[in-house]
Short mmCIF file of C-alpha atoms in Angstrom, two decimals:
data_model
loop_
_atom_site.label_atom_id
_atom_site.label_comp_id
_atom_site.label_asym_id
_atom_site.label_seq_id
_atom_site.Cartn_x
_atom_site.Cartn_y
_atom_site.Cartn_z
CA MET A 1 37.20 -7.32 78.98
CA PRO A 2 34.76 -4.83 77.44
CA THR A 3 31.22 -4.78 78.69
CA THR A 4 27.91 -4.07 76.78
CA PRO A 5 25.06 -1.99 78.13
CA SER A 6 22.33 -4.23 79.47
CA GLY A 7 19.62 -2.91 76.97
CA ALA A 8 21.63 -3.53 73.76
CA PRO A 9 20.55 -7.15 73.00
CA ALA A 10 16.88 -6.20 73.29
CA ARG A 11 17.28 -3.24 70.93
CA ARG A 12 19.07 -5.42 68.34
CA ARG A 13 16.26 -7.97 68.44
CA THR A 14 13.67 -5.23 67.94
CA LEU A 15 15.60 -3.78 64.97
CA LEU A 16 15.88 -7.20 63.30
CA ILE A 17 12.13 -7.75 63.69
CA VAL A 18 11.34 -4.36 62.10
CA VAL A 19 13.66 -5.07 59.13
CA ALA A 20 12.12 -8.51 58.60
CA VAL A 21 8.57 -7.10 58.61
CA ALA A 22 9.57 -4.40 56.09
CA LEU A 23 11.06 -7.01 53.76
CA VAL A 24 7.92 -9.13 53.90
CA LEU A 25 5.70 -6.12 53.12
CA ALA A 26 7.93 -5.15 50.17
CA LEU A 27 7.73 -8.65 48.73
CA VAL A 28 3.92 -8.73 49.03
CA ILE A 29 3.47 -5.32 47.39
CA GLY A 30 5.88 -6.22 44.57
CA ALA A 31 4.05 -9.46 43.84
CA ARG A 32 0.70 -7.65 43.61
CA LEU A 33 2.11 -5.01 41.24
CA SER A 34 3.65 -7.60 38.95
CA ARG A 35 0.25 -9.28 38.52
CA SER A 36 -1.57 -6.06 37.62
CA GLU A 37 -1.83 -4.44 34.12
CA PRO A 38 -2.87 -0.96 33.06
CA ARG A 39 -6.59 -0.95 32.30
CA GLY A 40 -7.24 -1.35 28.57
CA ALA A 41 -3.70 -2.48 27.70
CA PRO A 42 -3.85 -5.30 25.14
CA ALA A 43 -1.90 -8.47 25.72
CA ALA A 44 1.09 -8.76 23.43
CA SER A 45 0.14 -12.25 22.32
CA THR A 46 -3.34 -11.09 21.29
CA ALA A 47 -1.98 -8.29 19.13
CA ALA A 48 0.51 -10.60 17.48
CA SER A 49 -2.11 -13.20 16.65
CA PHE A 50 -4.39 -10.53 15.16
CA VAL A 51 -1.68 -9.29 12.78
CA SER A 52 -0.85 -12.82 11.70
CA ALA A 53 -4.44 -13.87 11.14
CA SER A 54 -5.48 -10.71 9.34
CA GLY A 55 -2.59 -10.69 6.91
CA ALA A 56 -2.07 -7.00 7.72
CA THR A 57 1.68 -7.33 7.76
CA ARG A 58 1.65 -8.44 4.14
CA TRP A 59 -0.73 -5.90 2.64
CA SER A 60 -1.15 -3.02 5.02
CA THR A 61 2.26 -2.11 6.39
CA PRO A 62 5.24 -0.32 4.80
CA PRO A 63 7.27 -2.95 2.92
CA PRO A 64 10.65 -4.17 4.16
CA SER A 65 13.86 -2.58 2.90
CA GLY A 66 15.42 -4.07 -0.20
CA LEU A 67 12.30 -5.79 -1.51
CA THR A 68 9.68 -3.11 -1.77
CA ALA A 69 8.89 0.55 -1.86
CA THR A 70 9.76 2.54 1.25
CA PRO A 71 7.01 4.42 3.10
CA ALA A 72 8.45 7.85 2.25
CA LEU A 73 6.95 9.47 -0.83
CA SER A 74 8.66 10.47 -4.03
CA GLY A 75 9.30 14.20 -3.97
CA SER A 76 8.28 14.58 -0.33
CA ALA A 77 9.63 13.79 3.10
CA SER A 78 6.21 13.04 4.56
CA PRO A 79 2.69 12.28 3.30
CA LEU A 80 -0.09 14.81 3.29
CA VAL A 81 -3.10 14.54 5.55
CA PRO A 82 -6.05 13.33 3.44
CA PRO A 83 -9.04 15.65 3.11
CA ALA A 84 -11.96 14.86 5.35
CA ALA A 85 -14.02 13.84 2.32
CA ALA A 86 -11.48 11.13 1.46
CA THR A 87 -11.33 9.75 4.98
CA ALA A 88 -15.12 9.69 5.11
CA ALA A 89 -15.39 8.01 1.70
CA VAL A 90 -13.02 5.19 2.63
CA ALA A 91 -14.63 4.72 6.03
CA ALA A 92 -18.09 4.52 4.46
CA ALA A 93 -16.95 1.98 1.86
CA GLU A 94 -15.24 -0.13 4.52
CA LYS A 95 -18.33 -0.05 6.74
CA ALA A 96 -20.67 -0.95 3.89
CA THR A 97 -18.58 -3.80 2.51
CA GLY A 98 -16.51 -5.03 5.45
CA ALA A 99 -13.36 -4.76 3.33
CA ARG A 100 -10.01 -3.30 4.34
CA MET A 101 -9.22 -0.50 1.91
CA GLY A 102 -6.76 2.20 0.93
CA LEU A 103 -6.95 5.24 -1.36
CA SER A 104 -4.38 7.70 -2.66
CA MET A 105 -5.00 10.65 -4.99
CA ALA A 106 -3.16 13.64 -6.46
CA PRO A 107 -3.84 16.21 -9.19
CA VAL A 108 -2.10 15.31 -12.46
CA GLY A 109 0.75 17.39 -13.87
CA GLY A 110 3.11 19.77 -12.18
CA PRO A 111 6.65 19.13 -10.91
CA ALA A 112 7.38 16.10 -8.76
CA THR A 113 7.53 18.23 -5.62
CA ALA A 114 4.02 19.54 -6.31
CA THR A 115 2.52 16.12 -6.97
CA VAL A 116 2.47 14.80 -3.44
CA PRO A 117 -0.42 12.41 -2.84
CA TRP A 118 -2.23 11.69 0.36
CA THR A 119 -3.35 8.25 1.49
CA ALA A 120 -6.57 7.38 3.33
CA GLY A 121 -7.58 4.06 4.83
CA ILE A 122 -5.80 1.24 6.63
CA MET A 123 -4.07 -0.14 3.53
CA THR A 124 -1.06 1.51 1.92
CA GLY A 125 0.11 -0.88 -0.81
CA GLY A 126 1.22 -4.41 -1.54
CA PRO A 127 2.19 -6.58 -4.51
CA ALA A 128 1.73 -4.69 -7.77
CA TRP A 129 0.22 -7.69 -9.54
CA SER A 130 -0.87 -6.67 -13.06
CA THR A 131 -0.58 -2.92 -12.46
CA ILE A 132 3.16 -3.45 -13.06
CA LYS A 133 2.28 -4.03 -16.73
CA LEU A 134 2.07 -0.26 -17.14
CA PRO A 135 5.81 0.43 -16.63
CA ILE A 136 6.63 -2.82 -18.50
CA VAL A 137 4.84 -1.47 -21.57
CA LEU A 138 6.41 1.97 -21.13
CA ALA A 139 9.87 0.39 -20.96
CA ASN A 140 9.23 -1.42 -24.23
CA LEU A 141 7.91 1.71 -25.93
CA HIS A 142 10.95 3.64 -24.73
CA ALA A 143 13.38 0.92 -25.88
CA GLY A 144 11.69 0.54 -29.26
CA THR A 145 10.95 -3.15 -28.60
CA ALA A 146 7.20 -2.62 -28.98
CA THR A 147 4.69 -0.18 -30.41
CA GLY A 148 1.48 1.05 -28.89
CA THR A 149 -0.60 -0.47 -31.67
CA GLU A 150 0.72 -4.04 -31.66
CA SER A 151 -1.52 -6.84 -30.46
CA THR A 152 0.83 -7.94 -27.66
CA VAL A 153 0.73 -4.53 -26.00
CA ARG A 154 -3.02 -4.25 -26.48
CA ALA A 155 -3.61 -7.67 -24.92
CA ALA A 156 -1.39 -6.90 -21.92
CA ILE A 157 -3.33 -3.74 -21.06
CA THR A 158 -6.91 -4.15 -22.25
CA ARG A 159 -7.25 -7.85 -21.27
CA SER A 160 -4.41 -8.04 -18.73
CA ASP A 161 -3.10 -11.02 -20.68
CA ASN A 162 -0.29 -12.64 -18.70
CA GLN A 163 1.40 -14.33 -21.64
CA ALA A 164 1.53 -11.04 -23.51
CA ALA A 165 3.07 -9.38 -20.47
CA GLU A 166 5.64 -12.17 -20.18
CA THR A 167 6.57 -11.70 -23.84
CA LEU A 168 7.09 -7.98 -23.28
CA THR A 169 9.10 -8.66 -20.13
CA ARG A 170 11.48 -11.01 -21.95
CA ARG A 171 12.05 -8.37 -24.64
CA LEU A 172 13.63 -6.31 -21.87
CA GLY A 173 16.05 -9.14 -20.98
CA ASP A 174 16.35 -11.49 -18.01
CA ASP A 175 14.69 -10.74 -14.67
CA ALA A 176 17.45 -8.39 -13.55
CA ALA A 177 17.52 -6.47 -16.85
CA ALA A 178 13.74 -6.22 -16.95
CA ALA A 179 13.70 -4.88 -13.38
CA ARG A 180 16.27 -2.21 -14.29
CA ALA A 181 14.17 -1.14 -17.27
CA VAL A 182 11.04 -0.92 -15.12
CA ASP A 183 12.93 1.01 -12.42
CA ALA A 184 14.05 3.50 -15.06
CA GLU A 185 10.45 4.10 -16.15
CA LEU A 186 9.28 4.51 -12.58
CA ALA A 187 12.03 7.04 -11.88
CA ARG A 188 11.34 8.89 -15.13
CA HIS A 189 7.82 9.40 -13.83
CA HIS A 190 9.04 10.59 -10.41
CA ASP A 191 8.61 7.35 -8.45
CA THR A 192 12.17 7.04 -7.17
CA ARG A 193 11.27 4.86 -4.18
CA THR A 194 9.89 1.67 -5.69
CA ARG A 195 12.31 -1.07 -6.73
CA ALA A 196 11.11 -3.70 -9.19
CA ALA A 197 11.45 -7.25 -7.90
CA THR A 198 14.26 -9.39 -9.33
CA THR A 199 13.44 -12.55 -7.38
CA SER A 200 10.33 -14.04 -5.82
CA ASP A 201 9.57 -16.72 -3.25
CA ARG A 202 6.31 -17.45 -5.08
CA PRO A 203 7.30 -19.34 -8.24
CA ASP A 204 3.70 -19.67 -9.45
CA PHE A 205 3.55 -15.91 -10.06
CA SER A 206 5.56 -13.52 -12.20
CA VAL A 207 8.58 -11.94 -10.57
CA LEU A 208 7.75 -8.37 -11.58
CA GLY A 209 4.15 -8.85 -10.46
CA GLN A 210 5.47 -9.36 -6.92
CA THR A 211 7.05 -5.90 -6.89
CA MET A 212 5.80 -4.11 -3.79
CA TRP A 213 4.24 -0.83 -4.89
CA SER A 214 2.83 1.57 -2.32
CA LEU A 215 -0.36 3.46 -3.16
CA PRO A 216 1.19 6.94 -2.82
CA ASP A 217 4.22 6.04 -4.96
CA GLN A 218 1.94 4.54 -7.59
CA THR A 219 -0.09 7.74 -7.57
CA VAL A 220 3.07 9.81 -8.09
CA PHE A 221 3.88 7.64 -11.12
CA MET A 222 0.35 7.93 -12.51
CA ALA A 223 0.14 11.70 -12.01
CA SER A 224 3.21 12.06 -14.23
CA MET A 225 2.32 9.35 -16.76
CA ALA A 226 -1.03 11.04 -17.32
CA CYS A 227 0.75 13.91 -19.03
CA THR A 228 3.85 12.58 -20.83
CA ALA A 229 3.68 12.47 -24.62
CA ASP A 230 5.37 9.08 -25.02
CA ALA A 231 2.77 7.46 -22.76
CA ALA A 232 -0.10 8.55 -25.03
CA PRO A 233 -0.47 5.10 -26.69
CA LEU A 234 -0.64 3.50 -23.26
CA ARG A 235 -3.27 5.94 -22.04
CA THR A 236 -5.37 5.15 -25.11
CA LEU A 237 -5.33 1.46 -24.22
CA MET A 238 -6.16 2.22 -20.58
CA GLY A 239 -9.40 3.71 -21.88
CA GLN A 240 -10.25 0.48 -23.73
CA VAL A 241 -10.11 -2.10 -20.93
CA THR A 242 -12.54 -4.99 -21.44
CA SER A 243 -15.92 -4.82 -19.73
CA ASP A 244 -15.23 -7.75 -17.39
CA GLN A 245 -12.34 -5.78 -15.89
CA SER A 246 -14.13 -2.42 -15.80
CA TRP A 247 -14.89 -2.42 -12.10
CA GLY A 248 -13.84 0.29 -9.65
CA LEU A 249 -12.45 3.17 -11.67
CA GLY A 250 -13.98 1.57 -14.75
CA THR A 251 -17.43 2.54 -13.49
CA LEU A 252 -16.56 6.25 -13.87
CA HIS A 253 -17.13 7.81 -17.29
CA GLY A 254 -13.97 8.76 -19.15
CA SER A 255 -11.58 7.10 -16.70
CA LEU A 256 -8.26 5.53 -17.72
CA PHE A 257 -7.15 2.62 -15.56
CA LYS A 258 -5.37 -0.67 -15.07
CA GLY A 259 -6.22 -3.27 -12.46
CA GLY A 260 -4.22 -5.93 -10.68
CA TRP A 261 -5.23 -8.76 -8.37
CA GLY A 262 -3.89 -11.90 -6.78
CA PRO A 263 -3.98 -14.08 -3.67
CA GLY A 264 -1.86 -13.46 -0.62
CA ILE A 265 -0.07 -16.29 1.13
CA ASP A 266 -3.26 -16.83 3.13
CA GLY A 267 -5.33 -17.17 -0.06
CA ARG A 268 -7.18 -13.87 0.30
CA TYR A 269 -7.23 -11.66 -2.79
CA LEU A 270 -5.74 -8.20 -2.93
CA VAL A 271 -7.60 -6.22 -5.61
CA ARG A 272 -6.06 -2.93 -6.72
CA GLN A 273 -6.30 -0.30 -9.45
CA THR A 274 -4.47 2.78 -10.61
CA GLY A 275 -5.57 5.32 -13.18
CA VAL A 276 -6.83 8.79 -13.99
CA ILE A 277 -10.32 10.23 -13.50
CA THR A 278 -11.73 13.44 -14.96
CA VAL A 279 -13.92 15.69 -12.84
CA GLY A 280 -15.07 18.83 -14.60
CA LYS A 281 -12.01 20.25 -16.34
CA SER A 282 -9.54 18.66 -13.93
CA GLN A 283 -7.84 15.28 -13.85
CA TYR A 284 -6.67 13.28 -10.86
CA ALA A 285 -4.38 10.30 -10.45
CA VAL A 286 -5.91 7.58 -8.29
CA SER A 287 -4.56 4.39 -6.73
CA MET A 288 -6.78 2.24 -4.54
CA GLU A 289 -7.03 -1.29 -3.21
CA ALA A 290 -9.18 -3.62 -1.15
CA VAL A 291 -9.12 -6.97 0.60
CA ALA A 292 -12.67 -8.22 1.17
CA SER A 293 -13.73 -9.70 4.48
CA ASP A 294 -14.23 -13.08 2.80
CA GLY A 295 -11.02 -12.71 0.78
CA SER A 296 -12.77 -13.18 -2.56
CA PHE A 297 -11.97 -11.39 -5.80
CA SER A 298 -15.61 -10.55 -6.51
CA ALA A 299 -16.20 -8.96 -3.11
CA GLY A 300 -12.96 -7.00 -3.50
CA THR A 301 -14.06 -5.52 -6.83
CA ALA A 302 -17.47 -4.70 -5.34
CA ALA A 303 -15.74 -2.77 -2.55
CA LEU A 304 -13.78 -0.76 -5.13
CA ASP A 305 -17.03 -0.07 -7.02
CA ARG A 306 -18.42 1.41 -3.84
CA LEU A 307 -15.36 3.57 -3.21
CA ALA A 308 -15.13 4.73 -6.84
CA ALA A 309 -18.61 6.23 -6.64
CA SER A 310 -17.32 8.67 -4.01
CA LEU A 311 -14.19 9.78 -5.87
CA PRO A 312 -15.68 12.70 -7.86
CA GLY A 313 -16.86 14.24 -4.60
CA VAL A 314 -13.41 13.77 -3.08
CA ALA A 315 -11.74 15.31 -6.14
CA ARG A 316 -13.87 18.45 -5.87
CA LYS A 317 -12.25 19.09 -2.47
CA MET A 318 -8.76 18.98 -4.04
CA PRO A 319 -6.72 21.46 -6.10
CA ALA A 320 -7.33 21.28 -9.84
CA GLY A 321 -5.02 19.14 -11.94
CA THR A 322 -4.22 19.67 -15.63
CA CYS A 323 -1.48 18.69 -18.05
CA GLY A 324 0.62 21.36 -19.69
#
């Protein structure tokens, strides 16, 4: 029968001991590594709870496909970097008021590809609220279902009267037909990204008012609307907004504007405006918004007052804008 060298059993025992020790060391090292985290790395649960509590996903992120405007800009594949003056202005207003804010501007006039706005601040858009009344009125003027001098149109723009806006909406048809008419006006003014809402999960508010409208896309629309002849009656009314709604852009002499505001699902108010300001011989389309730290409407308008005061200085760092 075969024989085994006398030292073999001892060597096998030694080898088994070495392997066992190596396995134990590997398990210990692996356990320690699994318990460690890179320094400064936030816990996933903390980040998730912050987004939920702040409401940032509703007001400050690009809207979801099919319901809202996409983050890409009309006439451009990517947004421009805001001038340093704009970034500083928004940061100063946020620091002074504690609000979360966003600002977008562009010179008026020029082809769609030349009117590419930048956006500064943490916020980039949200529900249009009453700013959607601008394309609603334009759609009626274009269809011949309203005139710029009638009381219904005046009330919808100068007083932001909701019943007047509902009357104008119904002249365009049902919700789907009204949305198509609004989409056509947006596209005619170079905002080809935004899609007017046809349904809403918030029955207490108007369907079209829940259209998600990004700040840069709204600025594209405004930069065009500032110069089109058929929008002249609307621009006239935008210069006659009542004093109680003349906050933000309304504090600047000669500005044309329309505001919108409403509560988010957490009850905090989004306050926004879009319009045109004149600085020297140039005009600039502006869209801006705020959510105050306490979520109130009054604190939101105060934050926009603060930001508006800086806009002429920001505009002077931009190319000139003129119609024609």
